[in-house]
Coordinates of C-alpha atoms and ligand atoms in Angstrom, one line a residue:
M1 CA 22.6 107.8 86.9
K2 CA 23.0 104.0 86.6
F3 CA 26.4 102.3 86.2
G4 CA 26.5 98.7 84.8
G5 CA 28.9 96.0 85.8
T6 CA 31.6 96.9 83.3
S7 CA 31.6 100.5 84.5
V8 CA 32.4 99.4 88.0
A9 CA 34.5 96.3 87.2
D10 CA 37.5 97.3 89.4
L11 CA 38.6 100.0 91.8
S12 CA 40.1 102.3 89.1
K13 CA 36.8 102.1 87.2
I14 CA 34.9 102.9 90.4
R15 CA 37.1 105.9 90.8
N16 CA 36.3 106.9 87.2
V17 CA 32.5 106.6 88.0
A18 CA 32.9 108.7 91.1
K19 CA 34.5 111.5 89.0
R20 CA 31.5 111.4 86.7
V21 CA 29.0 111.5 89.6
K22 CA 31.0 114.4 91.1
Q23 CA 30.8 116.3 87.8
E24 CA 27.0 116.1 87.8
A25 CA 26.8 117.1 91.4
D26 CA 29.3 120.0 90.8
A27 CA 27.1 121.2 87.9
G28 CA 24.4 121.8 90.5
N29 CA 22.3 118.7 89.8
Q30 CA 20.6 116.6 92.5
V31 CA 21.9 113.1 91.7
S32 CA 21.0 109.6 92.8
V33 CA 22.9 106.6 91.5
F34 CA 22.1 103.0 91.1
V35 CA 25.0 100.6 90.7
S36 CA 25.3 97.0 89.4
A37 CA 27.7 94.4 90.8
M38 CA 31.3 94.4 89.4
A39 CA 31.3 92.7 86.0
G40 CA 31.4 88.9 86.4
T41 CA 30.4 88.9 90.1
T42 CA 26.7 88.0 89.6
D43 CA 27.6 85.2 87.3
Q44 CA 30.0 83.8 89.9
L45 CA 27.3 84.1 92.6
V46 CA 24.7 82.3 90.3
G47 CA 27.3 79.7 89.6
W48 CA 27.9 79.0 93.3
V49 CA 24.2 78.7 94.0
E50 CA 23.7 76.3 91.1
E51 CA 26.7 74.2 92.1
I52 CA 25.8 73.9 95.8
S53 CA 22.1 73.3 95.2
P54 CA 20.9 72.5 91.6
L55 CA 17.3 72.6 92.7
H56 CA 17.8 75.7 94.8
D57 CA 15.3 77.6 96.9
A58 CA 14.5 80.8 95.0
R59 CA 14.6 82.9 98.2
E60 CA 18.1 81.9 99.1
Y61 CA 19.1 82.3 95.4
D62 CA 18.1 86.0 95.8
T63 CA 20.0 86.3 99.1
V64 CA 23.2 85.2 97.4
V65 CA 23.0 86.8 94.0
S66 CA 21.9 90.2 95.3
A67 CA 25.1 90.5 97.2
G68 CA 27.3 91.9 94.5
E69 CA 25.5 95.3 94.4
Q70 CA 26.0 95.9 98.1
I71 CA 29.8 95.9 97.6
T72 CA 29.8 98.4 94.7
A73 CA 27.3 100.7 96.4
G74 CA 29.5 101.0 99.5
L75 CA 32.7 101.3 97.6
L76 CA 31.3 104.1 95.4
A77 CA 30.0 106.0 98.4
L78 CA 33.4 105.8 100.0
T79 CA 35.2 106.9 96.9
L80 CA 32.9 109.9 96.6
Q81 CA 33.4 110.8 100.2
D82 CA 37.2 110.8 99.6
L83 CA 36.6 113.2 96.7
G84 CA 34.8 115.5 99.1
V85 CA 31.3 114.7 97.9
P86 CA 28.8 113.9 100.7
A87 CA 27.5 110.4 99.7
R88 CA 25.7 107.6 101.4
S89 CA 24.7 104.1 100.3
W90 CA 21.3 102.3 100.5
L91 CA 20.3 98.7 99.9
G92 CA 17.0 97.8 98.2
W93 CA 15.2 97.2 101.5
Q94 CA 16.3 100.5 103.0
I95 CA 15.0 102.6 100.1
P96 CA 12.6 100.6 100.0
V97 CA 12.1 99.0 96.6
R98 CA 8.9 97.0 97.2
T99 CA 8.4 94.1 94.9
N100 CA 6.1 91.1 94.5
Q101 CA 7.2 87.7 95.7
V102 CA 8.4 86.3 92.3
H103 CA 11.9 85.5 93.5
S104 CA 14.7 85.9 90.8
A105 CA 12.3 87.8 88.5
A106 CA 10.4 90.1 90.9
R107 CA 8.4 93.2 89.7
I108 CA 8.7 96.5 91.4
E109 CA 5.4 97.5 93.0
E110 CA 6.4 100.7 94.7
I111 CA 9.5 102.6 95.4
G112 CA 10.1 104.9 98.4
T113 CA 11.3 108.4 97.6
E114 CA 10.9 110.2 100.9
E115 CA 14.4 109.6 102.2
V116 CA 16.1 110.0 98.8
V117 CA 14.4 113.3 98.2
K118 CA 15.3 114.6 101.7
R119 CA 18.9 113.5 101.4
M120 CA 19.3 115.0 97.9
E121 CA 17.9 118.3 99.1
D122 CA 20.5 118.2 101.8
G123 CA 23.2 117.9 99.1
V124 CA 23.8 114.2 99.6
V125 CA 24.4 111.9 96.6
C126 CA 22.4 108.8 97.2
I127 CA 24.1 105.6 96.0
M128 CA 21.8 102.6 95.7
A129 CA 22.3 98.9 95.2
G130 CA 20.4 98.0 92.0
F131 CA 18.7 94.7 91.1
Q132 CA 17.3 94.1 94.5
G133 CA 14.1 94.7 96.4
I134 CA 12.1 93.5 99.3
S135 CA 8.9 91.4 99.2
E136 CA 5.8 91.7 101.3
D137 CA 7.1 89.0 103.6
N138 CA 10.4 90.9 104.1
R139 CA 12.6 88.7 102.0
I140 CA 15.2 90.1 99.6
T141 CA 14.1 89.7 96.0
T142 CA 16.0 90.3 92.7
L143 CA 14.6 91.8 89.5
G144 CA 16.0 89.4 86.9
R145 CA 19.4 89.6 85.2
G146 CA 20.2 93.1 84.1
G147 CA 17.6 94.4 86.6
T148 CA 19.6 97.4 87.7
D149 CA 18.3 99.2 84.6
T150 CA 14.8 98.7 86.0
S151 CA 15.8 99.9 89.5
A152 CA 17.1 103.1 88.0
V153 CA 14.2 103.8 85.7
A154 CA 11.7 103.0 88.5
L155 CA 13.3 105.6 90.7
A156 CA 13.6 108.2 87.9
A157 CA 9.9 107.7 87.3
A158 CA 9.0 108.0 91.0
L159 CA 11.1 111.1 91.4
G160 CA 10.0 112.7 88.1
A161 CA 13.7 113.0 87.2
D162 CA 14.8 115.1 84.3
R163 CA 16.8 112.2 83.0
C164 CA 17.9 108.7 83.6
D165 CA 21.4 108.2 82.3
I166 CA 22.3 104.5 81.9
Y167 CA 26.1 104.2 81.7
T168 CA 27.5 101.1 80.0
D169 CA 30.5 100.0 77.9
V170 CA 29.1 101.0 74.5
E171 CA 28.4 104.6 73.4
G172 CA 24.7 104.1 72.9
V173 CA 22.2 102.1 70.9
Y174 CA 23.4 101.1 67.4
T175 CA 21.7 100.4 64.2
A176 CA 23.1 96.8 64.5
D177 CA 25.6 95.0 66.7
P178 CA 28.9 96.8 65.9
R179 CA 30.8 93.6 66.5
I180 CA 29.3 92.0 63.4
V181 CA 28.4 95.1 61.3
P182 CA 31.5 97.4 61.0
G183 CA 29.3 100.1 59.5
A184 CA 26.8 100.2 62.3
R185 CA 26.0 103.7 63.5
K186 CA 25.1 105.1 66.9
L187 CA 21.5 106.4 66.9
E188 CA 21.0 109.8 68.3
K189 CA 17.5 109.1 69.3
V190 CA 15.3 106.0 69.3
T191 CA 11.7 105.7 70.3
Y192 CA 10.5 103.7 73.3
E193 CA 8.7 101.3 71.1
E194 CA 11.7 100.7 68.9
M195 CA 13.9 100.2 71.9
L196 CA 11.4 97.8 73.4
E197 CA 11.4 95.7 70.3
M198 CA 15.2 95.9 70.1
A199 CA 15.6 94.9 73.8
S200 CA 13.3 92.0 73.5
L201 CA 14.6 90.9 70.1
G202 CA 18.1 90.5 71.2
A203 CA 19.9 93.8 71.6
K204 CA 21.2 93.5 75.2
V205 CA 21.9 97.1 76.0
L206 CA 18.8 97.6 78.3
Q207 CA 16.7 95.2 80.3
T208 CA 13.4 94.9 78.5
R209 CA 11.4 95.7 81.6
S210 CA 13.2 98.9 82.1
V211 CA 12.2 100.1 78.6
A212 CA 8.6 99.2 79.2
M213 CA 8.6 101.1 82.5
A214 CA 10.3 104.2 80.9
M215 CA 7.7 104.1 78.1
N216 CA 4.8 103.9 80.6
H217 CA 6.1 106.7 82.7
K218 CA 7.7 108.8 79.9
V219 CA 11.2 108.7 81.6
R220 CA 13.8 110.2 79.3
V221 CA 16.5 107.6 79.2
Q222 CA 20.0 108.1 77.9
V223 CA 22.3 105.2 77.1
L224 CA 25.9 106.2 77.1
S225 CA 29.4 105.0 77.8
S226 CA 31.2 105.6 81.1
F227 CA 34.5 105.4 79.2
T228 CA 34.1 108.3 76.8
N229 CA 32.8 111.8 77.0
K230 CA 30.3 111.6 74.1
P231 CA 26.5 112.0 74.2
G232 CA 24.8 108.7 74.0
T233 CA 21.4 107.6 72.6
M234 CA 18.3 109.2 73.9
V235 CA 15.3 106.9 74.3
V236 CA 12.3 109.2 73.8
D237 CA 8.7 109.5 72.8
E238 CA 7.8 109.3 69.2
D239 CA 6.7 112.9 69.1
E240 CA 10.3 114.0 69.8
I241 CA 11.5 112.4 66.6
V242 CA 10.8 114.5 63.5
E243 CA 12.4 112.3 60.8
K244 CA 11.0 108.9 61.5
Q245 CA 13.2 106.1 60.2
V246 CA 11.5 103.4 58.2
V247 CA 14.0 101.0 59.6
S248 CA 16.2 102.2 62.5
G249 CA 17.8 98.9 63.5
I250 CA 18.5 95.3 62.8
A251 CA 18.5 92.9 65.8
Y252 CA 19.3 89.2 66.1
A253 CA 18.6 86.7 68.8
K254 CA 20.4 83.4 68.8
N255 CA 18.7 82.0 71.8
E256 CA 15.8 80.6 69.8
A257 CA 14.6 77.1 69.0
K258 CA 12.1 75.8 66.5
V259 CA 9.5 73.2 67.2
T260 CA 7.3 71.6 64.5
L261 CA 4.4 69.4 65.2
V262 CA 3.7 67.3 62.0
G263 CA 0.3 66.0 61.1
V264 CA -1.7 67.6 63.9
K265 CA -5.4 66.7 63.7
N266 CA -7.2 69.8 62.3
T267 CA -10.1 70.3 64.7
P268 CA -11.3 73.3 66.7
G269 CA -9.5 73.6 70.0
I270 CA -6.3 71.7 69.1
A271 CA -4.1 74.9 69.1
S272 CA -5.5 76.0 72.4
D273 CA -4.8 72.5 73.9
I274 CA -1.2 72.6 72.7
F275 CA -0.5 76.2 73.8
L276 CA -2.2 75.8 77.1
L277 CA 0.0 72.8 77.9
L278 CA 3.1 74.8 77.1
A279 CA 1.8 77.8 79.1
D280 CA 1.2 75.5 82.1
G281 CA 4.9 74.5 81.8
N282 CA 5.8 78.2 81.8
I283 CA 7.1 78.0 78.3
N284 CA 7.0 81.2 76.3
V285 CA 6.1 80.8 72.7
D286 CA 7.2 83.4 70.2
M287 CA 6.7 83.0 66.5
I288 CA 3.9 80.7 65.3
I289 CA 2.8 79.4 61.8
Q290 CA 0.3 76.8 60.9
N291 CA -0.6 75.3 57.5
E292 CA -3.4 72.9 56.6
T293 CA -2.8 70.0 54.4
E294 CA -4.7 70.1 51.1
D295 CA -7.6 68.0 52.2
G296 CA -7.8 70.1 55.4
R297 CA -7.7 67.1 57.8
K298 CA -4.3 67.8 59.2
T299 CA -2.0 70.7 59.8
D300 CA 1.6 71.3 60.5
L301 CA 2.2 73.7 63.4
T302 CA 5.6 75.4 63.8
F303 CA 6.6 77.7 66.6
T304 CA 9.6 79.0 68.4
V305 CA 10.6 78.9 72.1
V306 CA 13.6 80.1 74.0
A307 CA 16.4 77.6 73.3
N308 CA 16.8 76.7 77.0
D309 CA 13.2 75.6 77.1
I310 CA 13.4 73.2 74.2
D311 CA 13.9 70.0 76.1
K312 CA 11.1 70.8 78.5
A313 CA 8.8 71.7 75.5
K314 CA 9.7 68.3 73.9
D315 CA 8.9 66.4 77.1
I316 CA 5.6 68.2 77.5
L317 CA 4.5 67.5 74.0
A318 CA 5.7 63.9 74.0
G319 CA 3.6 63.3 77.2
A320 CA 0.5 65.0 75.8
Q321 CA -2.0 62.1 75.6
N322 CA -4.9 64.2 74.4
I323 CA -3.2 65.8 71.4
D324 CA -3.3 64.0 68.1
F325 CA -0.2 64.5 65.9
D326 CA 2.3 62.3 64.0
T327 CA 5.7 63.6 65.1
V328 CA 7.5 66.5 66.7
L329 CA 10.7 67.9 65.1
T330 CA 13.0 70.4 66.8
D331 CA 15.9 72.6 65.6
I332 CA 18.1 74.7 67.8
N333 CA 20.3 75.7 64.9
V334 CA 18.2 78.8 64.2
V335 CA 18.4 82.6 64.7
K336 CA 15.8 85.2 64.7
I337 CA 16.6 88.3 62.6
S338 CA 14.4 91.4 63.0
V339 CA 14.2 94.7 61.3
I340 CA 12.7 97.5 63.4
G341 CA 11.4 100.9 62.8
V342 CA 8.4 103.1 63.7
G343 CA 8.3 104.5 60.1
M344 CA 7.3 101.1 58.7
R345 CA 3.8 101.8 59.9
S346 CA 3.3 104.2 57.0
H347 CA 5.6 102.6 54.4
A348 CA 5.0 99.8 52.0
G349 CA 7.6 97.4 50.8
V350 CA 9.6 96.9 54.0
A351 CA 8.9 93.2 54.1
A352 CA 9.5 92.7 50.4
T353 CA 13.0 94.4 50.8
M354 CA 13.8 92.0 53.6
F355 CA 12.8 88.9 51.8
K356 CA 14.5 89.9 48.6
T357 CA 17.7 90.7 50.4
L358 CA 17.8 87.3 52.1
A359 CA 16.8 85.6 48.9
D360 CA 19.7 87.2 47.0
K361 CA 22.1 85.8 49.5
G362 CA 20.5 82.3 49.2
I363 CA 19.1 82.4 52.7
N364 CA 15.9 80.4 53.3
I365 CA 13.2 81.9 55.6
Q366 CA 11.7 79.3 57.9
V367 CA 9.2 81.3 60.0
I368 CA 8.0 84.9 59.8
S369 CA 6.3 87.1 62.3
T370 CA 5.4 90.8 62.3
S371 CA 4.1 93.6 64.4
E372 CA 3.3 97.2 63.4
I373 CA 6.9 98.2 63.8
K374 CA 9.0 95.1 63.2
I375 CA 9.4 92.1 60.9
S376 CA 11.2 89.0 62.2
V377 CA 12.3 86.0 60.3
L378 CA 13.8 82.7 61.5
I379 CA 16.8 81.5 59.5
E380 CA 19.6 79.0 59.9
A381 CA 22.1 80.2 62.5
E382 CA 25.2 80.0 60.4
Y383 CA 23.8 82.9 58.2
T384 CA 23.5 85.3 61.1
E385 CA 26.3 87.7 60.2
L386 CA 25.6 87.6 56.5
A387 CA 21.9 88.3 57.0
V388 CA 22.4 91.2 59.4
R389 CA 25.1 92.8 57.3
A390 CA 23.1 92.5 54.1
L391 CA 19.9 93.9 55.7
H392 CA 21.9 96.8 57.2
T393 CA 23.1 97.7 53.8
A394 CA 19.7 97.1 52.1
Y395 CA 17.9 99.6 54.4
G396 CA 20.6 102.2 53.9
L397 CA 21.9 102.1 57.4
D398 CA 25.6 101.8 56.7
A399 CA 27.7 104.7 57.9
A400 CA 28.7 106.9 54.9
Ligands
LIG1 N1 24.2 92.4 88.6 C1 23.0 92.0 88.0 C2 23.3 91.1 86.8 O1 24.4 90.9 86.4 C3 22.1 93.1 87.7 C4 22.6 94.1 86.7 O2 23.8 94.2 86.5 O3 21.8 94.9 86.2 O4 22.4 90.7 86.1
MG2 MG1 22.9 95.4 81.7

């Protein structure tokens, strides 16, 4: 079981979580639990670090921001004990969750199960601090924001658990963000691949890495609410889904920015020069389009980056002596809208429906990118709600 920040936001919510854990244990299950920090705590810790040291040392950042999970792990263990459930807490280094040394975005390399297995066999519920690990040189690391999902899936994989239940404040994975699409429906099942696209395309319910890990190790993940008693959404292998949806969800990501290099000299190697420079600056590029001028001597090159990286990208390109282009234009007033579904592999016309739906609403498409199971377009940010709602209807996803 994993409980996110909103599920452990205060003491009464921690008591509620303890009752849920007790129910599982009383049902005869061996249970281990990962907890996040109380909602808002990690943000506050990050804020303190940034305020006291804008160019902070990443190792000390991890020392500070990992602290929230320690508190909830201990509090939950105490609450369970008071309910008569034998419970004990562990921090990342005690388990241990071994990671690489990439502080603030560390990857799990290995996770110890010996102690957890032994304690669970003795009837103890193991409560663990999520989001944190220990590097080769014995420093505390953290797994990136939202990393407790990955802690939980990693342990479930290592244990060969029957299930990994991720408790949050929504009832599951929806066909679209219910805050902007009133007719959005909870999905009963979604495939790993779809979930991976949804997570990386803006649906924030699971950390992307946790989905990749669940997919690689075939961990059955359930996303459900800790505030209601309803079954959530199962994230499963494609074979488990009989009726494959052509489109199972619409996602949007506002954290995008568009860069256009106008009049780039059209010679072999120019794209590699540009993208190598950006890669060296650690800038992730997402959508890309390129168009030659009629005479073939120049091209315009447009791509998107994470909005926070836009100034850095501009600086890098402005300082690039060896790259021949006329001007660089940027736009942060954009949003990426994606339609996702494994069924589109075997269906024609999915893109046409998307483009027609947007055209009918007078929405201009600036950039397009596709994979086997998704189509993404970049549009002006002010049309986000309109586009998501119209697409939700166009693909027949609205609740009856
Ligand atoms: N507390 C961490 C965060 O807010 C990790 C997590 O909640 O998964 O990002
Ligand atoms: Mg989360």
